[in-house]
Every structure is written in C-alpha cells, then in structure tokens.
Short mmCIF file of C-alpha atoms in Angstrom, two decimals:
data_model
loop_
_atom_site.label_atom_id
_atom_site.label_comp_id
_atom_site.label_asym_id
_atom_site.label_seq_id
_atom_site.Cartn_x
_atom_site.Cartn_y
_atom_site.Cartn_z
CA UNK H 76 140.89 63.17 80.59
CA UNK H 77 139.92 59.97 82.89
CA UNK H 78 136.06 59.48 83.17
CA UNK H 79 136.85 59.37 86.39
CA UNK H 80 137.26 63.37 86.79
CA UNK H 81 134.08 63.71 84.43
CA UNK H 82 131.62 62.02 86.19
CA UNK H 83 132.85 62.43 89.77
CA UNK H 84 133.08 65.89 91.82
CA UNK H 85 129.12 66.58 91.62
CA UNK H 86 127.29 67.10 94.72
CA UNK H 87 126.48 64.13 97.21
CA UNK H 88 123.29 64.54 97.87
CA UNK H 89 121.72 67.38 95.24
CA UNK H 90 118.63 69.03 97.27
CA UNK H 91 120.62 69.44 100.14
CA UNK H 92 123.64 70.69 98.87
CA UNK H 93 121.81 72.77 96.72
CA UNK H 94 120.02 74.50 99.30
CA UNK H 95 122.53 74.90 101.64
CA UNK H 96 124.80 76.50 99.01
CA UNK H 97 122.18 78.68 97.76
CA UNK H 98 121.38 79.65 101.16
CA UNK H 99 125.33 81.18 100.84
CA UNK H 100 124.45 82.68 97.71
CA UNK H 101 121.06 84.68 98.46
CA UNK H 102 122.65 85.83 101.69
CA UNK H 103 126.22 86.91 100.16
CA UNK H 104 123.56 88.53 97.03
CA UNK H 105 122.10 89.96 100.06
CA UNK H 106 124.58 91.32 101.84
CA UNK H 107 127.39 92.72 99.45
CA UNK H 108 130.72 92.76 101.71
CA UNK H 109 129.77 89.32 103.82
CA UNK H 110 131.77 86.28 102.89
CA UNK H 111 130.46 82.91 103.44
CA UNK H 112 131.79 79.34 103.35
CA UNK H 113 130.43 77.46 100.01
CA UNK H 114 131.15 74.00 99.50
CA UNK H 115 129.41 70.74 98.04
CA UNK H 116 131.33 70.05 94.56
CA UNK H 117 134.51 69.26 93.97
CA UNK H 118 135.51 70.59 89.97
CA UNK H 119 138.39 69.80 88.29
CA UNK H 120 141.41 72.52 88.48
CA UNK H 121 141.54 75.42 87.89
CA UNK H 122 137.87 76.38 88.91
CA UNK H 123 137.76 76.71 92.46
CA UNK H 124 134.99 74.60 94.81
CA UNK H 125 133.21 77.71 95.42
CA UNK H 126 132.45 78.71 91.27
CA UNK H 127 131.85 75.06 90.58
CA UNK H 128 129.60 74.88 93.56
CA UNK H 129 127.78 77.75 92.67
CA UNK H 130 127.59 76.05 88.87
CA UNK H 131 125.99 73.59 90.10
CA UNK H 132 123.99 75.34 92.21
CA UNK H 133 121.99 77.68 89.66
CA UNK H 134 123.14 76.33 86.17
CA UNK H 135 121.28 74.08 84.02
CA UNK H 136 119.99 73.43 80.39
CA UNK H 137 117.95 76.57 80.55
CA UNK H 138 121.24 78.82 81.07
CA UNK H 139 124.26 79.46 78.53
CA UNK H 140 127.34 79.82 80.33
CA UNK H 141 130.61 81.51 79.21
CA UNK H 142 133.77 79.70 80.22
CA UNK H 143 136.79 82.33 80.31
CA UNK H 144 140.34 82.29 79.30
CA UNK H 145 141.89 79.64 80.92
CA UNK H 146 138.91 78.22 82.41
CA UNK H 147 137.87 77.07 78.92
CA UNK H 148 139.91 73.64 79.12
CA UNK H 149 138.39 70.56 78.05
CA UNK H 150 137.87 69.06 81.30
CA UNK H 151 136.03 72.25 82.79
CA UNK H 152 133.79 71.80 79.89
CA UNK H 153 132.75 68.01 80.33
CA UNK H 154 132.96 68.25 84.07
CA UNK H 155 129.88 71.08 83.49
CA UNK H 156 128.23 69.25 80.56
CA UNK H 157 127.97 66.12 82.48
CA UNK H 158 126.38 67.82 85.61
CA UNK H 159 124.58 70.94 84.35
CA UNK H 160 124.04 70.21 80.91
CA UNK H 161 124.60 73.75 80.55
CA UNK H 162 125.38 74.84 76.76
CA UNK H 163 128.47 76.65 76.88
CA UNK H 164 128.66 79.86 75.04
CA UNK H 165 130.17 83.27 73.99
CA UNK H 166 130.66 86.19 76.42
CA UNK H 167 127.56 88.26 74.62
CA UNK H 168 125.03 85.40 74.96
CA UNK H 169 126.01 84.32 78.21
CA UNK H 170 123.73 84.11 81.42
CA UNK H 171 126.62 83.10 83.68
CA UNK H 172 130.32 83.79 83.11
CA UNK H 173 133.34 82.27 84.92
CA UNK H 174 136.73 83.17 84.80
CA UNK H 175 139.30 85.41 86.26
CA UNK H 176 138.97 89.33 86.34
CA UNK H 177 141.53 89.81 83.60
CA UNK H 178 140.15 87.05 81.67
CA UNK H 179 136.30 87.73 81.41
CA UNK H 180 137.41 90.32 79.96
CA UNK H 181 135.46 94.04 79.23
CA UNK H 182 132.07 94.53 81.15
CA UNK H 183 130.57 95.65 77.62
CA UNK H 184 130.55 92.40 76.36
CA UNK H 185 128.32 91.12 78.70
CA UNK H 186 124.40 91.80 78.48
CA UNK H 187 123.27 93.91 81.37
CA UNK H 188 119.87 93.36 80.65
CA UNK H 189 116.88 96.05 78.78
CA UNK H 190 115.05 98.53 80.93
CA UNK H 191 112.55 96.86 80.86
CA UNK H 192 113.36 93.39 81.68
CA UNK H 193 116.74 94.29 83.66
CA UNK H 194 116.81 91.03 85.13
CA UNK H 195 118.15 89.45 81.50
CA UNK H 196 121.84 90.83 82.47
CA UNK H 197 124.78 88.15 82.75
CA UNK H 198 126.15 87.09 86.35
CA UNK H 199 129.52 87.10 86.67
CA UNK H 200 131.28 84.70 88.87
CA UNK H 201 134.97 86.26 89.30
CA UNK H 202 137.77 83.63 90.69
CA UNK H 203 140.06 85.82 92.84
CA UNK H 204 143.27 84.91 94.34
CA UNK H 205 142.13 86.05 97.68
CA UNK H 206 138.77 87.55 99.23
CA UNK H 207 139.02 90.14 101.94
CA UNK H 208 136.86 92.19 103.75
CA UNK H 209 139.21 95.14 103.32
CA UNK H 210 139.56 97.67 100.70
CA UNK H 211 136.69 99.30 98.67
CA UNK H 212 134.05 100.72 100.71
CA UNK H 213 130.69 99.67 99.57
CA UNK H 214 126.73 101.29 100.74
CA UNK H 215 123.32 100.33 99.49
CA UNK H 216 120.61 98.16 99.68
CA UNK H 217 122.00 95.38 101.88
CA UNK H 218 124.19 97.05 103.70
CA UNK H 219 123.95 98.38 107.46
CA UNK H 220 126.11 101.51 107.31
CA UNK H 221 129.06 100.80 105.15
CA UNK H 222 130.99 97.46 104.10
CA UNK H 223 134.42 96.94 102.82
CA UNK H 224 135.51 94.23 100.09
CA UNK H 225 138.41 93.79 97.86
CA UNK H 226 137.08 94.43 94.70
CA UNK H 227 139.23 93.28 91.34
CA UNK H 228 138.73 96.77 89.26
CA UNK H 229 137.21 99.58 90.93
CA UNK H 230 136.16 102.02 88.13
CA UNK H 231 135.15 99.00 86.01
CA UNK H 232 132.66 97.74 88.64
CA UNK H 233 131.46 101.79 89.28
CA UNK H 234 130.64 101.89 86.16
CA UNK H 235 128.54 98.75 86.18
CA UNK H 236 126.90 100.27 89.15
CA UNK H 237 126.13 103.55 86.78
CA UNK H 238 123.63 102.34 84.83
CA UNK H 239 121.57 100.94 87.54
CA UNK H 240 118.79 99.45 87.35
CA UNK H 241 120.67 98.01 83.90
CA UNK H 242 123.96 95.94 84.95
CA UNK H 243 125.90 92.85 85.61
CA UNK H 244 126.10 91.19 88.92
CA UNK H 245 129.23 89.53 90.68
CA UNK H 246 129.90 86.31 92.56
CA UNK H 247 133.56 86.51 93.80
CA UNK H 248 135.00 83.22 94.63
CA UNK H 249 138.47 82.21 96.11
CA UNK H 250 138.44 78.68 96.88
CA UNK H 251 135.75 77.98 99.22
CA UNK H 252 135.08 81.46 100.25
CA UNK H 253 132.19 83.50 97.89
CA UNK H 254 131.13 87.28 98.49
CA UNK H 255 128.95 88.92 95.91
CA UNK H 256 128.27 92.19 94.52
CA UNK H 257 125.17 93.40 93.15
CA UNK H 258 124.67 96.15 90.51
CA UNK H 259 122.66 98.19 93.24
CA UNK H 260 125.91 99.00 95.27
CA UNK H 261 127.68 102.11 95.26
CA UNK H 262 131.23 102.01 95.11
CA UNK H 263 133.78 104.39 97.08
CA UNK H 264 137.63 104.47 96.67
CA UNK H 265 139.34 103.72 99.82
CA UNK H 266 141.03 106.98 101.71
CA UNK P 120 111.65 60.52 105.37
CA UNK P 121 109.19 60.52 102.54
CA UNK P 122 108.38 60.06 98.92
CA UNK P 123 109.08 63.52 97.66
CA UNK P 124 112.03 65.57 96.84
CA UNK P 125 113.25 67.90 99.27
CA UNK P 126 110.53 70.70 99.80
CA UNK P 127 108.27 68.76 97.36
CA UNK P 128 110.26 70.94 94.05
CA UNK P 129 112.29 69.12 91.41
CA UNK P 130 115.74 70.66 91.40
CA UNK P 131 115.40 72.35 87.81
CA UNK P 132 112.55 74.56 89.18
CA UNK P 133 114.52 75.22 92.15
CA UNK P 134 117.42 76.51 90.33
CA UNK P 135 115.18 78.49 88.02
CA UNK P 136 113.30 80.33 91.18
CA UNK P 137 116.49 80.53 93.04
CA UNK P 138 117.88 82.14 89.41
CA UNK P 139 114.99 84.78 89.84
CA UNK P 140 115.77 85.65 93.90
CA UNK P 141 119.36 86.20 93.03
CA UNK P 142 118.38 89.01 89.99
CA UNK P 143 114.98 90.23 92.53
CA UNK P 144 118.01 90.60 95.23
CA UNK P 145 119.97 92.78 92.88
CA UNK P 146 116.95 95.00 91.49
CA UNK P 147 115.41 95.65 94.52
CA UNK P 148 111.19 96.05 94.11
CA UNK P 149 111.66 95.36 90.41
CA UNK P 150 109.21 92.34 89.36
CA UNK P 151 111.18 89.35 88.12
CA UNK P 152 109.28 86.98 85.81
CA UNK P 153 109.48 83.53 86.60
CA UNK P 154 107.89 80.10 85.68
CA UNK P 155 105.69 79.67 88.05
CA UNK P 156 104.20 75.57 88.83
CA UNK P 157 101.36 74.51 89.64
CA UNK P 158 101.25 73.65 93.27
CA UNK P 159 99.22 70.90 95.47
CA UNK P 160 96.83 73.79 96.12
CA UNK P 161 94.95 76.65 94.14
CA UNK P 162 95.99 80.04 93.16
CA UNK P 163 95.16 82.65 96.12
CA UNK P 164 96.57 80.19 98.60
CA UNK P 165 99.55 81.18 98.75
CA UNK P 166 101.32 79.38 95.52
CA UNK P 167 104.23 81.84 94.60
CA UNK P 168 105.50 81.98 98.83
CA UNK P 169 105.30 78.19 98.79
CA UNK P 170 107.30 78.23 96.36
CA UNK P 171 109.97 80.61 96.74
CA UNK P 172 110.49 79.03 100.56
CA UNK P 173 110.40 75.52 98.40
CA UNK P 174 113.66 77.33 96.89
CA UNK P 175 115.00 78.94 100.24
CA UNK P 176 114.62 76.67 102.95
CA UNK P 177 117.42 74.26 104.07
CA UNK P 178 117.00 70.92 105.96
CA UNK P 179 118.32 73.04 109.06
CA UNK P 180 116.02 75.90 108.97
CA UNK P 181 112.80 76.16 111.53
CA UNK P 182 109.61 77.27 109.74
CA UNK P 183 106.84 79.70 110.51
CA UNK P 184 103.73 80.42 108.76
CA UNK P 185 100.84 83.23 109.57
CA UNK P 186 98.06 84.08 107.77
CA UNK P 187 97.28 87.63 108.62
CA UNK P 188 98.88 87.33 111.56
CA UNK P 189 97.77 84.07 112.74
CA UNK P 190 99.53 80.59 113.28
CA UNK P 191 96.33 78.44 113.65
CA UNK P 192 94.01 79.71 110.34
CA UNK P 193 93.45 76.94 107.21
CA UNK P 194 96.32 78.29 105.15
CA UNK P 195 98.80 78.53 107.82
CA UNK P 196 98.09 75.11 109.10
CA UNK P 197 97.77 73.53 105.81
CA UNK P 198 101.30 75.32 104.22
CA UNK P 199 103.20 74.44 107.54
CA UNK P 200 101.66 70.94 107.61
CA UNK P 201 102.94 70.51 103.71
CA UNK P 202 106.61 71.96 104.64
CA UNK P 203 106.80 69.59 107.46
CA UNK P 204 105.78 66.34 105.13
CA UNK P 205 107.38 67.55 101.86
CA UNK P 206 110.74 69.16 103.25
CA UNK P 207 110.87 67.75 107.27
CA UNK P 208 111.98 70.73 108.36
CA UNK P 209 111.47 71.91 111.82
CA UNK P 210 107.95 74.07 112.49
CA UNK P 211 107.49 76.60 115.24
CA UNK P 212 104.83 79.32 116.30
CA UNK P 213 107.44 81.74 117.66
CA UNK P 214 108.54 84.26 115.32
CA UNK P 215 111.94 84.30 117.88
CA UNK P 216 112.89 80.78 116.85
CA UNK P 217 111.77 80.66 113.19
CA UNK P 218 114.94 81.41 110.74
CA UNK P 219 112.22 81.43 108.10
CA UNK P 220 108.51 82.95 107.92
CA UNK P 221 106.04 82.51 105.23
CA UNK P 222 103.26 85.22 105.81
CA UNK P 223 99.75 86.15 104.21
CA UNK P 224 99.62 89.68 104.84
CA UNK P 225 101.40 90.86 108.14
CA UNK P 226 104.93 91.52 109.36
CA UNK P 227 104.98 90.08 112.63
CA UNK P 228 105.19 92.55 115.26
CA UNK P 229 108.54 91.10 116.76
CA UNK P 230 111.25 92.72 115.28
CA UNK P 231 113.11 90.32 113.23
CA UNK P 232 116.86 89.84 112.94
CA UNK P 233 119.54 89.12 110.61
CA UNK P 234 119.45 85.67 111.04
CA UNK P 235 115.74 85.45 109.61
CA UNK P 236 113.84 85.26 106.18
CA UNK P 237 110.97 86.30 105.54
CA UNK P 238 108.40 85.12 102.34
CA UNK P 239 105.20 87.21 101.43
CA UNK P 240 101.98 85.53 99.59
CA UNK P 241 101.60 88.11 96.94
CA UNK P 242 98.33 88.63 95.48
CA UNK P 243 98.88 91.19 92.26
CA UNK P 244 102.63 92.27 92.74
CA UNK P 245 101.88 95.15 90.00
CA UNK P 246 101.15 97.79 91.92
CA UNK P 247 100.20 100.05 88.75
CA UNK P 248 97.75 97.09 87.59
CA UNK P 249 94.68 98.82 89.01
CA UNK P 250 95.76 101.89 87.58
CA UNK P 251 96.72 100.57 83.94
CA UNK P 252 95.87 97.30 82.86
CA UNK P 253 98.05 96.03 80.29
CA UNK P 254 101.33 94.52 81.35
CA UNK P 255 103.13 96.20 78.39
CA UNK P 256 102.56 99.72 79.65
CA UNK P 257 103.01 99.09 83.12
CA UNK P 258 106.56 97.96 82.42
CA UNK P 259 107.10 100.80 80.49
CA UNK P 260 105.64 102.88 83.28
CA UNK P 261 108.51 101.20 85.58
CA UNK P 262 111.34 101.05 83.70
CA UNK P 263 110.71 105.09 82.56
CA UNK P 264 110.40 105.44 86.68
CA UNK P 265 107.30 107.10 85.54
CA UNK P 266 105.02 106.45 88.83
CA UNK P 267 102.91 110.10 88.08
CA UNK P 268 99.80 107.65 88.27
CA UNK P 269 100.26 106.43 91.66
CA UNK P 270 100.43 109.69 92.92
CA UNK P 271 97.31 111.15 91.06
CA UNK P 272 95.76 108.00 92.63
CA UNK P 273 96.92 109.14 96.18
CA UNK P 274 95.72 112.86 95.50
CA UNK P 275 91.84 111.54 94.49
CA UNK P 276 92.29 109.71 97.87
CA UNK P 277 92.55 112.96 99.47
CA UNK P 278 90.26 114.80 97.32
CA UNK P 279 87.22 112.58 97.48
CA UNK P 280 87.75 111.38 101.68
CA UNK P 281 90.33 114.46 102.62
CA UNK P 282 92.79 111.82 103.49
CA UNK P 283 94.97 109.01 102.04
CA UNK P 284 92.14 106.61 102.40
CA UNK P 285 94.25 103.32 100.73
CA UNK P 286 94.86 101.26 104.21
CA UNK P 287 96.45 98.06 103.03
CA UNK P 288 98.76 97.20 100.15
CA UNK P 289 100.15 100.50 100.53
CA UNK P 290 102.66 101.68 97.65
CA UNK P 291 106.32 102.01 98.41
CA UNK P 292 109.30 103.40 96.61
CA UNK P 293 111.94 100.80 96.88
CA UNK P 294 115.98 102.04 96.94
CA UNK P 295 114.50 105.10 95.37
CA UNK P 296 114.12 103.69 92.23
CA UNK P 297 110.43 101.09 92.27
CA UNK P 298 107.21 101.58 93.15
CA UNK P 299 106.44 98.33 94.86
CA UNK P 300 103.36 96.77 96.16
CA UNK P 301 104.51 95.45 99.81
CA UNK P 302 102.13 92.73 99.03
CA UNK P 303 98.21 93.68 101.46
CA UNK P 304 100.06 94.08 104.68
CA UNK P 305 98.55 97.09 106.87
CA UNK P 306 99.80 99.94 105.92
CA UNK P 307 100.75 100.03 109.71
CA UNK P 308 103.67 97.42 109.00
CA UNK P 309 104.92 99.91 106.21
CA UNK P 310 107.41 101.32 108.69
CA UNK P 311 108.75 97.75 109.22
CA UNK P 312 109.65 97.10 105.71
CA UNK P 313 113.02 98.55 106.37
CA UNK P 314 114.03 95.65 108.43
CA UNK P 315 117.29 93.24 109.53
CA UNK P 316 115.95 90.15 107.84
CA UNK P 317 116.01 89.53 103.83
CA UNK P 318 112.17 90.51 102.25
CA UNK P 319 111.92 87.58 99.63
CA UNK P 320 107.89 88.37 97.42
CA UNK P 321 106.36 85.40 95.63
CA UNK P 322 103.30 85.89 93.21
CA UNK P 323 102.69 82.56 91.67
CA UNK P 324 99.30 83.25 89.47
CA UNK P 325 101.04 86.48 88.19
CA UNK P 326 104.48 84.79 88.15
CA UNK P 327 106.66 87.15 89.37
CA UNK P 328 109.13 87.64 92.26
CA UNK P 329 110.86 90.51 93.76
CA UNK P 330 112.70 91.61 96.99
CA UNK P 331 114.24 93.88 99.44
CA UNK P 332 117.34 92.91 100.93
CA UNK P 333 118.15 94.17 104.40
CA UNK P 334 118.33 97.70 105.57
CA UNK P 335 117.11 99.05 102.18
CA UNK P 336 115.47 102.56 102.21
CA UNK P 337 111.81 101.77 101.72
CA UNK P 338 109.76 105.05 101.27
CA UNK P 339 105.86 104.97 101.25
CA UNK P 340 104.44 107.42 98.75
CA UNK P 341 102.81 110.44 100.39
CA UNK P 342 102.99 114.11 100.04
CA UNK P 343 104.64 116.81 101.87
CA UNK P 344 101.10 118.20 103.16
CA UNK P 345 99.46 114.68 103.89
CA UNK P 346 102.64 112.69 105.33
CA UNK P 347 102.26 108.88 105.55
CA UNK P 348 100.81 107.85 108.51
CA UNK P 349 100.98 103.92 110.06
CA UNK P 350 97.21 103.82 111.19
CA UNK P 351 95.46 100.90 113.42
CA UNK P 352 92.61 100.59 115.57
CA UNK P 353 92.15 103.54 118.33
CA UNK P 354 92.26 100.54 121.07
CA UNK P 355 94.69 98.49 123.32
CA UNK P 356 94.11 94.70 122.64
CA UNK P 357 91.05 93.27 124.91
CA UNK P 358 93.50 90.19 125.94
CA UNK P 359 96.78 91.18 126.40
CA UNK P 360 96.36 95.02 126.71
CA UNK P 361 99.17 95.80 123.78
CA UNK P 362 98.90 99.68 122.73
CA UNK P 363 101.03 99.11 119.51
CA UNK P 364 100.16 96.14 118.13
CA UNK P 365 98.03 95.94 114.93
CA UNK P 366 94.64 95.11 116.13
CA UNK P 367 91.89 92.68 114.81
CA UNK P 368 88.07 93.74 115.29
CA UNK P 369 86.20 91.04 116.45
CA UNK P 370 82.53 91.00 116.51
CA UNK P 371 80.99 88.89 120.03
CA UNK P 372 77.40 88.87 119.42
CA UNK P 373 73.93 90.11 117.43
CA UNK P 374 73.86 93.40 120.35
CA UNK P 375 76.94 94.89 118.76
CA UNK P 376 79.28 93.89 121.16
CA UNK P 377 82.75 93.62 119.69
CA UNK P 378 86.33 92.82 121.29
CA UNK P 379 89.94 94.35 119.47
CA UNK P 380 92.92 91.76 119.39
CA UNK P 381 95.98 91.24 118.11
CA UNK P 382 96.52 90.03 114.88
CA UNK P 383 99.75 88.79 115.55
CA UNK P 384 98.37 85.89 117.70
CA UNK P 385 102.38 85.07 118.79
CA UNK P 386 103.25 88.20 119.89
CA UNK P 387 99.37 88.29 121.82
CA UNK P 388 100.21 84.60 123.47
CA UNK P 389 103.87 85.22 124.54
CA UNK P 390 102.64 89.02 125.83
CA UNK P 391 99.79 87.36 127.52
CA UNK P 392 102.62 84.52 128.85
CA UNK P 393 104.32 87.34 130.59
CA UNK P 394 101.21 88.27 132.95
CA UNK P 395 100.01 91.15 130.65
CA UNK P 396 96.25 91.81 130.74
CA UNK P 397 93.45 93.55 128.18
CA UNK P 398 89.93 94.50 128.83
CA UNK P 399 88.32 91.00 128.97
CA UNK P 400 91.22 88.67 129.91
CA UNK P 401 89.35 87.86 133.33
CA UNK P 402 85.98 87.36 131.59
CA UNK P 403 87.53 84.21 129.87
CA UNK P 404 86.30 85.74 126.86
CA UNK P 405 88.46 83.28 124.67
#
C-alpha cells in the first residue's frame, strides 16, 4: 500500500474534529434511535467515514481494538496504527470492535464487563449497509416514548440487553450516518 | 486564539473522559472510574465538571456556569472566564441560550430542552460512602442492587425528626437499577432530574463519572407512608415575587432582618425584566 493512504485520511484539525464528532457520539449514545451526520476522517475502504471517524475519535494506545473479518486488511491496520496507535487485538480482549454484523461474529466473545465494574464491556461499532429509523421498536433511558431503528439481529441484541447492567454497546455506522444502541434499551419486535 | 489546546485538555485525556461518558451514558447512575488530571485549580472547585465539559464542548457551543444558582459567584466567574481563554467558546448568563451548563449544585429553574447539556460539580458521587466507607463494599453493595442501607438511613431520618430530614444531595434510584447521588442539588430540583437535556456528573478528586440520559425514570427514595416531598422556603422571592422558585435566605442586618431570593439569579433577573415585583423591589434593597 502507498504511504500515501497510510499517513493521509486523519482528521484536519484534531480538537475540533474530535469534539464535534464526539458531540455525534454522546448524543446518538444518548438517544438510541437518532441518527446523526459524523464526518472528519477519511479511512481507507472498506471502513466507512463514520467507524473510522469514530476510531479516531475515542481510540488510542490505551484501547485494544478488534478488526473483523474483512476489515482486518493490511491497510485498515496501518491506516489505525499510524493515527491511533491503537494495538490491534482478538475479539475477547478487545475494547472496541469493528466489522460487519455477520463478521464480529457471536456477542459471547466479547467482554460485557463484571458486575462490578460493568463499564469494562467491549463497544461494538457495526458497519451496516443502510441505517433507518424504521423497524425495531426501542424504549428506555433516552428515549421519549418509543423509537424505531433497524437493528442487524434482533434476538442477538435482546439478549445483550438481558443481562443489563452487564453488556456490550453498539455504534451502527453506514457511511457517514452513526446511530447507537446502548445495553440499557429494551428491544420489541415490530407488529 | 491562544496558547493552549482546545478547552485547555490534551486529546489523549479527552478521548479517555469522552471513553468514560459513552459507558456512564449506557449504565445510567452507575459510577465510571476515570483518570482524573489535575486541573489549574484545587479539588472542591469544581475539577471533575471542568473537565468533563473540557471533553463535551465544541467550538460552536455557548457556555453557562452557576454556582448554586448564581452566574456572578468566584467559581462561576473564574470556570467561565477559563472556558472562554482555554476553549473561546461563546459565554452567556441565560440558561435559554446556553447549549451547555456547568453547575455547582442547582438545576436551573428554566426548563431545559433537548438541545442542551448539562455538567454537575460532584462532590462524593458515592452515595453509600457515608453509610459504608470502603470502596470495595460499596461496589459490592451496587452491583448486588443491595441499597437496604440507604433506606435504614431514610427510616432513622424519620425516627429521630418524624420526617425525611436529608434536604440536599438527596438519593435517587436511577432506570430502576442505581442508587445515585444527584450530586447537593436541593432536594427541590429532584423532580427535575427527569429532564429533556443529557445529565453528564463529573467527580474529579473521587474520579468518577456517571449520567442520565434524557427522559430516564429517576425515582427519589422514600416510603409509601412518608412520600418524597420537593421542599423550599415557605416564601415568594422579596425581588421578583416568584412562588416556585428555590429560594435563598438572606440575612440584611444585626436586628434579624432577613430577605428570601432566588437562587437562580437568571431566572430572578429575566422575571424581574418582565415587570414582576417581590416584597422589597421598591425599597432598592439590592
């Protein structure tokens, strides 16, 4: 691969990008159903501006992340050495994971934290071929009344949401769009 | 602008509180540990809210700070002053126009909206710490959901004064699952926890972090017999003549004589703005 792709594709201007797509973050974290607009990096294909935004938004040398599937390419991994220095690691040790749904893989694999440090659970960040506010119907903490989202795998993600306050949380990305899901939300089939 | 990195933070410490808000955001009320820094100003001032807006705010975002309700004290002036030199963002008085709000100990009275954030100075975010010491059992004590204490602690309340006699720093059950201390607002702002805007809690000498995202259940602790009441001051403010604002008791002069304000010194200016009147507004008592 060029150096050109490796060292090229990071934010601009760090703080502000940084804060701006965090801002997206905390308020997608927030709000479970809401879709925002997250831009700032440019990665090298396949990850989508909105997962390697959100990279480089909350990944550094402190934080092992777990490149999936086909996401695990050579470039990916120099493209996130070179501006996270984040070590890249296995599902199980992993405190961020990218990849597609099929690809990352069985929830179980990923730590979803003790009871009594729950916070030591692995965020997910899910690339999805489209982002919707349609489908699933979510409620809890964040949410008014109700909020729809297309969610990859129902039951899987209910089941996350079981073992509350124990669980994984979700980024969903689909190019520059990024919605999030929480362990604290409850799950109901549409219909 | 100036020497400093955006909101004064290096970008590593940002990501690693921004790390915690994201997991306090999916937990709500549960404690987060994070690495707290040490800060251009001691412990008690307000450390762990300067830097969790350090984290939050943006370049576009207008910033408020109160200090028990007011915009003008020392450690309202001082943390807007440092926001405006370290991160130039915008600074305003009015909780209408501020998208984010740093407070010591009040929820303004205005109701806040979707659009807003607000950051609370947290003393001693354990609320069992009184109760049990050691940071090992109280942990326990949380992740069991085993908050019996608290309650025995409400009941002596109402044993010894025949009432629930704790008045600030009130405990609340959080998404009923955590006991959380909403930091020493009034127990009268308990009511307004459940709010529109995200809750973000910053304890920098105890290093933690926690929050309540919007429209979460928040429940304070009471019993069926002695419900939770929100309690102020039996008066209407002596300047702008506000029956439901959380009052301030202010005493005039060595004969006693004593005046009740608001605390929320916007919400008293912008009522007081619109032509209302208290008790001593024509005296020129202020």
């Amino acid at each position: 691969m060029s150096a050109q792709t490796q060292f090229s594709g990071g934010f601009d201007n760090a703080p502000i990008d940084a804060a701006h797509a965090f801002r997206a973050a905390m308020t997608v974290m927030a709000r479970p159903g809401e879709i925002r607009l997250i831009s700032g990096a440019q990665p090298p294909a396949p990850l989508s501006v909105a997962a390697g935004t959100l990279l480089l938004t909350l990944c550094d040398p402190e934080t092992r992340v777990h490149l999936a599937g086909d996401l695990d390419t050579g470039t990916v991994r120099q493209w996130l050495t070179f501006h996270t220095g984040a070590p890249i690691s296995e599902a199980p040790e992993a405190d961020f994971a990218v990849g597609s749904w099929q690809e990352l893989g069985p929830l179980s694999q990923y730590r979803s934290g003790t009871p009594e440090y729950p916070d030591r659970s692995t965020t997910l960040i899910v690339e999805c071929d489209d982002l919707q506010q349609a489908g699933a119907e979510l409620t809890g903490p964040g949410i008014k009344d109700t909020a729809r989202l297309s969610l990859p795998n129902v039951p899987a993600l209910r089941a996350n949401a079981a073992l509350y306050p124990l669980g994984c949380d979700f980024f969903f990305t689909s190019g520059d769009r990024l919605a999030a899901l929480p362990r604290s939300t409850q799950i109901r089939v549409e219909g | 602008m100036n020497e400093y990195n955006f909101a004064y933070l290096d970008e590593q410490t940002k990501r690693m509180i921004r790390r915690a808000i994201l997991k306090g955001l999916a937990v709500p009320g549960y404690q987060v540990p994070f690495a707290s820094r040490e800060m251009p100003m001691p412990y008690g001032w307000g450390t762990g809210g300067v830097q969790v807006s350090a984290a939050t705010l943006t370049p576009d975002d207008t910033f408020k700070v109160i200090d028990q309700g007011a915009d003008d004290t020392t450690n309202a002036v001082s943390i807007r002053k440092f926001f405006e030199n370290t991160a130039g963002v915008e600074t305003t008085e009015e909780t209408e126009k501020a998208t984010v709000i740093q407070t010591r100990h009040r929820i303004p009275e205005a109701k806040l909206t979707g659009d807003q954030i607000i950051v609370y100075q947290v003393p001693i975010p354990e609320p069992l710490r009184f109760l049990e010491p050691r940071e090992t059992e109280t942990r326990k004590m949380h992740s069991l959901e085993e908050y019996g204490l608290m309650h025995v602690k409400l009941y002596e309340d109402i044993s010894q004064h025949g009432a629930i006699s704790t008045s600030y720093a009130y405990p609340v059950k959080v998404s009923e699952r955590y006991v959380m201390d909403p930091s020493p607002i009034p127990k009268f702002d308990n009511p307004k926890l459940e709010m529109d805007a995200i809750q973000l809690f910053g304890a920098g000498r105890e290093q933690r972090i926690y929050a309540v995202p919007p429209h979460t259940k928040v429940v304070s602790l009471d019993f069926e017999d002695y419900p939770f009441e929100a309690t102020k001051a039996d008066h209407p403010c002596d300047l702008c003549g506000a029956e439901d604002s959380y009052l301030d008791e202010v005493i005039m002069d060595d004969a006693g004589n004593r005046m009740f304000v608001c605390s929320d010194t916007d919400f008293c200016r912008s009522r007081r703005a619109q032509g209302h009147e208290g008790r001593l507004s024509k005296e020129g008592a202020v």
